Coordinates of N, CA, C and O in Angstrom, one line a residue:
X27 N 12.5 14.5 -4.9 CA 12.7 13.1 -4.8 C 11.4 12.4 -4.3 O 10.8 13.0 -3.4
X28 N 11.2 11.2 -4.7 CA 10.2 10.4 -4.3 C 10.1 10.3 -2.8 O 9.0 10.1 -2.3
X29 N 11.2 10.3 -2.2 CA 10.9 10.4 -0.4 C 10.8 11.6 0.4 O 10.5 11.5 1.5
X30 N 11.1 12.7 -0.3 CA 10.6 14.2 0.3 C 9.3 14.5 -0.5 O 8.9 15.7 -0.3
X31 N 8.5 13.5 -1.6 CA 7.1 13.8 -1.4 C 6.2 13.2 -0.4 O 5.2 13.8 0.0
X32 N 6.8 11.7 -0.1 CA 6.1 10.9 1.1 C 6.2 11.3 2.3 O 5.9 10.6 3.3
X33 N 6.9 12.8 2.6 CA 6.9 13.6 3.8 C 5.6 14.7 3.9 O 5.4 15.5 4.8
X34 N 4.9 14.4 2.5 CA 4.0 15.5 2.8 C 2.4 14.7 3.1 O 2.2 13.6 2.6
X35 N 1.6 15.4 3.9 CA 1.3 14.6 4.6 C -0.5 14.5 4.2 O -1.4 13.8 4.6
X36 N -0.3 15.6 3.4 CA -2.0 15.6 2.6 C -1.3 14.2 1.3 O -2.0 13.1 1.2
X37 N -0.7 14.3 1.0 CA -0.4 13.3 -0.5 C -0.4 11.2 0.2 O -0.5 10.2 -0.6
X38 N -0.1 11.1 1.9 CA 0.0 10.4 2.6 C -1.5 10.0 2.8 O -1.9 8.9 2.4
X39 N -2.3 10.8 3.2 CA -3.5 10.7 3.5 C -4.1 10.7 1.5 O -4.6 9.6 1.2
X40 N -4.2 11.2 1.0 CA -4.7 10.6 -0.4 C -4.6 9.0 -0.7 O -5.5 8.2 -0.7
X41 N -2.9 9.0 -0.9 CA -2.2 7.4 -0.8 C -3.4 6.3 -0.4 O -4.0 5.6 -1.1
X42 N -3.3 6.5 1.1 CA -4.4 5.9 2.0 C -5.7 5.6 1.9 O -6.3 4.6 2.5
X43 N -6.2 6.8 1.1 CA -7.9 6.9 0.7 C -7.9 5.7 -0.3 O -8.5 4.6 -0.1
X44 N -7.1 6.1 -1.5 CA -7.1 5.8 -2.5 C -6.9 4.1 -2.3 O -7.7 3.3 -2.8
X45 N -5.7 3.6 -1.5 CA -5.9 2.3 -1.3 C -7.0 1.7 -0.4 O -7.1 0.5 -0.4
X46 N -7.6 2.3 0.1 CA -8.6 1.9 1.3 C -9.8 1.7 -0.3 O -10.3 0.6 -0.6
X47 N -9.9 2.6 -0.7 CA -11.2 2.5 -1.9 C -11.2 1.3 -2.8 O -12.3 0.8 -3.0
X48 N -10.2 0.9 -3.4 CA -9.6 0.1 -3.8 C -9.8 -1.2 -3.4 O -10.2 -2.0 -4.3
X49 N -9.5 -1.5 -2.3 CA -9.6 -2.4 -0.9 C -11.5 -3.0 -0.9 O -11.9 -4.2 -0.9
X50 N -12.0 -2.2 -0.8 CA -13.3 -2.2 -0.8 C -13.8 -2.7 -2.1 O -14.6 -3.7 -2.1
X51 N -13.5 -2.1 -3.2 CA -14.2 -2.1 -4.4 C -13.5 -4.2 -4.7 O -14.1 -5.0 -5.4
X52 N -12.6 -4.3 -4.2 CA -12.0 -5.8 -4.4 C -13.0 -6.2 -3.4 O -13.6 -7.2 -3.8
X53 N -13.4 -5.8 -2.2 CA -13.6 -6.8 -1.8 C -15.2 -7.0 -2.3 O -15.7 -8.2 -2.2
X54 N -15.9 -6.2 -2.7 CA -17.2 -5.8 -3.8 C -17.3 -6.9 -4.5 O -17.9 -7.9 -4.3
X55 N -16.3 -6.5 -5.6 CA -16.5 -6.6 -6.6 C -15.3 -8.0 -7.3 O -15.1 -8.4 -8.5
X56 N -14.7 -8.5 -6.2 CA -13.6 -9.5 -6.2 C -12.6 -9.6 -7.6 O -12.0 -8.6 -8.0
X57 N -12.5 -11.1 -8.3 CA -11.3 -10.9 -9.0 C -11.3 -10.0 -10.4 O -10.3 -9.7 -11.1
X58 N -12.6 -9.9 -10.6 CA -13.0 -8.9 -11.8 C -12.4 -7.7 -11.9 O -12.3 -7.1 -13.0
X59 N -11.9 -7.0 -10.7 CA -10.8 -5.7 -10.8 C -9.2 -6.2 -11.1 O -8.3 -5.4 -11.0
X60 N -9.0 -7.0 -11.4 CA -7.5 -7.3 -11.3 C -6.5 -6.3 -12.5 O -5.3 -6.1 -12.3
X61 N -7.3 -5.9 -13.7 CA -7.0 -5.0 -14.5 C -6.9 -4.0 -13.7 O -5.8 -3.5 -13.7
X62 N -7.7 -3.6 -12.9 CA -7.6 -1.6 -12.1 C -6.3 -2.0 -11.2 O -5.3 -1.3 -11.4
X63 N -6.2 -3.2 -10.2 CA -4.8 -3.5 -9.6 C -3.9 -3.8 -10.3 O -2.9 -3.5 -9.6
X64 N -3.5 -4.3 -11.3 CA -2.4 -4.6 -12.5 C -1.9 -3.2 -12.5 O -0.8 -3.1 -12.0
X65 N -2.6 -1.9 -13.0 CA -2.0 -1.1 -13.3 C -1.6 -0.3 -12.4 O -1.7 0.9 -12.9
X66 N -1.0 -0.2 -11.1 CA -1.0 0.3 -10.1 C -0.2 -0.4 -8.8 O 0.2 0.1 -7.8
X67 N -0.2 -1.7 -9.2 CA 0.7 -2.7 -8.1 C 2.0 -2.4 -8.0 O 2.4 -2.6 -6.8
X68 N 2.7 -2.0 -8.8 CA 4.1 -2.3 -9.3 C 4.2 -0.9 -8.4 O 5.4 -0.9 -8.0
X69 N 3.5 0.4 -8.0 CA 3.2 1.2 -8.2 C 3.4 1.8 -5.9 O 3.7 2.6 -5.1
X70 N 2.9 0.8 -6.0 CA 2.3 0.4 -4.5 C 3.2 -0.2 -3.8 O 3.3 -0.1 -2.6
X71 N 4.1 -1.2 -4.6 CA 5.2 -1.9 -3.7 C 5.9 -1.3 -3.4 O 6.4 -1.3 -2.3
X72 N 6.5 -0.2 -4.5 CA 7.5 0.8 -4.2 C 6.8 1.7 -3.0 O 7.5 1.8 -2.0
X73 N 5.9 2.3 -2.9 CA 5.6 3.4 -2.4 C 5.9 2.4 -0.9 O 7.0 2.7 -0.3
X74 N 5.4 1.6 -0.4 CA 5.4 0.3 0.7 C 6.7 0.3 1.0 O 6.9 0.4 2.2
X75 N 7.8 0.0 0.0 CA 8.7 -0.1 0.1 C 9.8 1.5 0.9 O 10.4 1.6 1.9
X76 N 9.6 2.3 -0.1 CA 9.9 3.9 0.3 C 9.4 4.1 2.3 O 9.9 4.6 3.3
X77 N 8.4 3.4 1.9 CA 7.7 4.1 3.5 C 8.7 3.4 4.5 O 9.5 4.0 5.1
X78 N 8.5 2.0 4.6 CA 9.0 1.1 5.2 C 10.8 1.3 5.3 O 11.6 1.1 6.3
X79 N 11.1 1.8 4.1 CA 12.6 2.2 4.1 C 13.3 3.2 5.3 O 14.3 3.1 6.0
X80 N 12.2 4.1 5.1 CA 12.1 5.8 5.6 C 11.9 5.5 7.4 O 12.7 6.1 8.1
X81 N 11.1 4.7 7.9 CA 10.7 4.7 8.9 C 12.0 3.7 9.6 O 12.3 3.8 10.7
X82 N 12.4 3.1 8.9 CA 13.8 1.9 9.4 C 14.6 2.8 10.0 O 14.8 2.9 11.2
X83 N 15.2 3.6 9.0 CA 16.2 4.8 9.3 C 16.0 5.4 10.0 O 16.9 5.6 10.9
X84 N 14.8 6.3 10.1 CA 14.2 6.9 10.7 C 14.5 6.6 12.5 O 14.8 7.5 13.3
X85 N 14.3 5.2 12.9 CA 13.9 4.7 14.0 C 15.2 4.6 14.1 O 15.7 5.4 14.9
X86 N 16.1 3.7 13.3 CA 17.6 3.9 13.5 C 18.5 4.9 13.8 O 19.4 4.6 14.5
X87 N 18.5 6.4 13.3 CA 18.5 7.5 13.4 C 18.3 7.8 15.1 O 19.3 8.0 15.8
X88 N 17.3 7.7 15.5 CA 16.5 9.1 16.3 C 15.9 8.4 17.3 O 15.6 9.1 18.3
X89 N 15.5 7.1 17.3 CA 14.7 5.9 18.6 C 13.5 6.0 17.7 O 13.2 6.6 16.7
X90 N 12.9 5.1 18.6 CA 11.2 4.8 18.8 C 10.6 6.1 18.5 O 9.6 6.2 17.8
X91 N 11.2 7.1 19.2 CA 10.4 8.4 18.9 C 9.3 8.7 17.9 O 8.1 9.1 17.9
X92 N 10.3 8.4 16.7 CA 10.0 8.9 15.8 C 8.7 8.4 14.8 O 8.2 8.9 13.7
X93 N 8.4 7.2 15.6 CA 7.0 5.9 15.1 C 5.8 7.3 16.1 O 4.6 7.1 16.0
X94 N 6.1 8.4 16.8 CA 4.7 9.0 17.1 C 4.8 10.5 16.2 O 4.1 11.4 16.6
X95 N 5.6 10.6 15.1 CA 5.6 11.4 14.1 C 4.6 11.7 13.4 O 4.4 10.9 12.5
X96 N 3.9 12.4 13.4 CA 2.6 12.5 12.4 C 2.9 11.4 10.8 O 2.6 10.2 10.6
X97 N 3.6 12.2 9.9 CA 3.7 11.2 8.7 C 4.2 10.1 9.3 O 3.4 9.1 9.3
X98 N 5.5 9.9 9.9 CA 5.3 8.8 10.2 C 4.1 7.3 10.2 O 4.1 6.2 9.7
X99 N 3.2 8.2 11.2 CA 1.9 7.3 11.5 C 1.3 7.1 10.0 O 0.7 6.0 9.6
X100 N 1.4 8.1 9.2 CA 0.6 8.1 7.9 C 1.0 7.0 6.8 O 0.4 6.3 6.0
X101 N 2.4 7.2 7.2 CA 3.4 6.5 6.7 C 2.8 5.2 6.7 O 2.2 4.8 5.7
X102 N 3.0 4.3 8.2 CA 2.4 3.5 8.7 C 1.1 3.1 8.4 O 0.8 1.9 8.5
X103 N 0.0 4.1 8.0 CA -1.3 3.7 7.7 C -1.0 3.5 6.1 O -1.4 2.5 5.6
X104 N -0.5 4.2 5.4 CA -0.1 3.4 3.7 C 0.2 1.7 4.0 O -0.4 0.6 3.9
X105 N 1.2 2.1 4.2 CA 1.6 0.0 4.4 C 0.8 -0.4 4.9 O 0.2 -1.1 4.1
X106 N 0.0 -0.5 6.3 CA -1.2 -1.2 6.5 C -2.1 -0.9 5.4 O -3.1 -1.5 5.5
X107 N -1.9 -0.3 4.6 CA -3.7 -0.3 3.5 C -3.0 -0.8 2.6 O -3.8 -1.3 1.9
X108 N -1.7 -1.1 2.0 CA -0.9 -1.9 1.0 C -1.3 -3.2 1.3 O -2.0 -3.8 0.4
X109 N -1.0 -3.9 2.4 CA -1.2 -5.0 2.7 C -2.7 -5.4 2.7 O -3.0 -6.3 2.0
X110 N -3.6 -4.9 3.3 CA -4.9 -5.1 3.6 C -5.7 -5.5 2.0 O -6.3 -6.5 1.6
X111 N -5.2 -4.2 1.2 CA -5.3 -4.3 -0.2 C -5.2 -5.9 -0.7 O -6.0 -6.8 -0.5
X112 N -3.8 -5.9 -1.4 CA -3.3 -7.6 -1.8 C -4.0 -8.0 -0.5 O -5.1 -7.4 -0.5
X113 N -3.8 -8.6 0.4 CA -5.0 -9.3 1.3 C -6.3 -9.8 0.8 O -6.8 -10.8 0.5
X114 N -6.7 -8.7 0.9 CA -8.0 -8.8 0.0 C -8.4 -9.3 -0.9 O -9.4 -10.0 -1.0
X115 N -7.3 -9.0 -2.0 CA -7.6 -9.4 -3.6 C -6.7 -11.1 -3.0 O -7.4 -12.0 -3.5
X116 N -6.0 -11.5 -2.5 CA -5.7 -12.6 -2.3 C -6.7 -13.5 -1.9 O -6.7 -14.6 -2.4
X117 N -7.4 -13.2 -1.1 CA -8.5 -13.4 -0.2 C -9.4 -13.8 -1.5 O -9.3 -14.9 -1.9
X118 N -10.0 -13.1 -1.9 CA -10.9 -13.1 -2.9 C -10.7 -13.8 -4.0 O -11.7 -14.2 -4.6
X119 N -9.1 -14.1 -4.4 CA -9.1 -14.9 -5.6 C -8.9 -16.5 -5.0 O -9.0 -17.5 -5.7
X120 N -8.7 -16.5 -3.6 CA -9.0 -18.0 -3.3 C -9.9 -18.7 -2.9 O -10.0 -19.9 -2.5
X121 N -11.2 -17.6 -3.1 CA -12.4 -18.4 -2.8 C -13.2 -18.1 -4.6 O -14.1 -18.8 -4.9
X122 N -12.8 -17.4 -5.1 CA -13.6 -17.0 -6.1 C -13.7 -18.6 -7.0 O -13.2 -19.7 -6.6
X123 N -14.4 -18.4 -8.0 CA -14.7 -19.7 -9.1 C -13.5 -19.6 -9.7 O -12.8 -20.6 -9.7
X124 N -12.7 -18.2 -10.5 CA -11.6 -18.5 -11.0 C -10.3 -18.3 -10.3 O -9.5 -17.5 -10.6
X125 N -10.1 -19.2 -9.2 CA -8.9 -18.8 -8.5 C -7.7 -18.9 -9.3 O -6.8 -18.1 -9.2
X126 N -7.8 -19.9 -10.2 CA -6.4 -20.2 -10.7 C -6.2 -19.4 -11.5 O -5.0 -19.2 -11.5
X127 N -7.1 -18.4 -12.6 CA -6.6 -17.7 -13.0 C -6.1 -16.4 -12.2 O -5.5 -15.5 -12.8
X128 N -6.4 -16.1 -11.0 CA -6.3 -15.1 -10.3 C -4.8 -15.6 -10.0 O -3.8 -15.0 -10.4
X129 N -4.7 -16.5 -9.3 CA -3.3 -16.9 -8.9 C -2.3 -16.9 -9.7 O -1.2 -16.7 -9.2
X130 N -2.5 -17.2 -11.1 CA -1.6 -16.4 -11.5 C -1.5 -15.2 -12.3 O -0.5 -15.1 -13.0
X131 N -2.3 -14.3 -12.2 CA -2.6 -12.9 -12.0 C -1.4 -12.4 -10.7 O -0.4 -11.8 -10.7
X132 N -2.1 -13.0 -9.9 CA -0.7 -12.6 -8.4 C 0.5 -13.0 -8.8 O 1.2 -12.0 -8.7
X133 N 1.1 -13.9 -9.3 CA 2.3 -14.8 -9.7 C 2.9 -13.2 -11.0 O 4.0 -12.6 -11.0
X134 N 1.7 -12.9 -11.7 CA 2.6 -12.0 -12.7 C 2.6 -10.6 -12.4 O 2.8 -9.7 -13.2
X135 N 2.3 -10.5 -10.9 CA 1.5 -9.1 -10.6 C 3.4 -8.8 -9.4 O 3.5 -7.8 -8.8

C-alpha cells in the first residue's frame, strides 16, 4: 500500500531530494518549468496528503512522541519541500512577465 511505502525511509529521503531539486530549478529557471510541475503535482498532493494523514493518527494514536520518529521527521521534511516547492513556483509566477498565464496554470494545476 501507498502508506507502508512512505514508511521506508530511503524512498522519504529521495521524495525530498527530488522535491528540493525541483524547488531550485523553479526558482532558476521560474515559470518556464510549469510543464515538469504539471506532470507531477497531482502526484505530490497526495503524497502531502498520505504524510500529513499518517502523522495525524499517528500523534492521535501514541502522543507527541511519535513527531521524534525518524520517518516521521522525514515525513515532515516531504511536506515542508511540498510546500516550499508550490511556494516557489507561486512566488515566481507573481512576479514573472507572464503571471497571468501562470495563475492559471496554478488554477488548473
Amino acid at each position: 500500500s501507498p502508506l507502508e511505502s512512505l514508511q521506508d525511509q530511503q524512498l522519504l529521503r529521495e521524495i525530498s531530494l527530488i522535491l528540493r531539486v525541483n524547488e531550485r530549478m523553479v526558482g532558476a529557471v521560474g515559470a518556464a518549468c510549469k510543464e515538469q510541475l504539471s506532470r507531477f503535482y497531482m502526484d505530490m498532493l497526495r503524497i502531502y496528503k498520505l504524510c500529513s494523514e499518517y502523522i495525524s493518527n499517528s500523534t492521535a494514536q501514541h502522543g507527541t512522541q511519535v513527531m521524534g520518529y525518524s520517518h516521521v521527521k522525514l515525513m515532515r521534511n516531504v511536506k515542508r519541500d511540498t510546500l516550499r516547492l508550490v511556494q516557489t513556483f507561486v512566488d515566481m509566477a507573481a512576479t514573472g512577465s507572464n503571471a497571468q498565464e501562470v495563475g492559471m496554470t496554478v488554477q488548473q494545476l
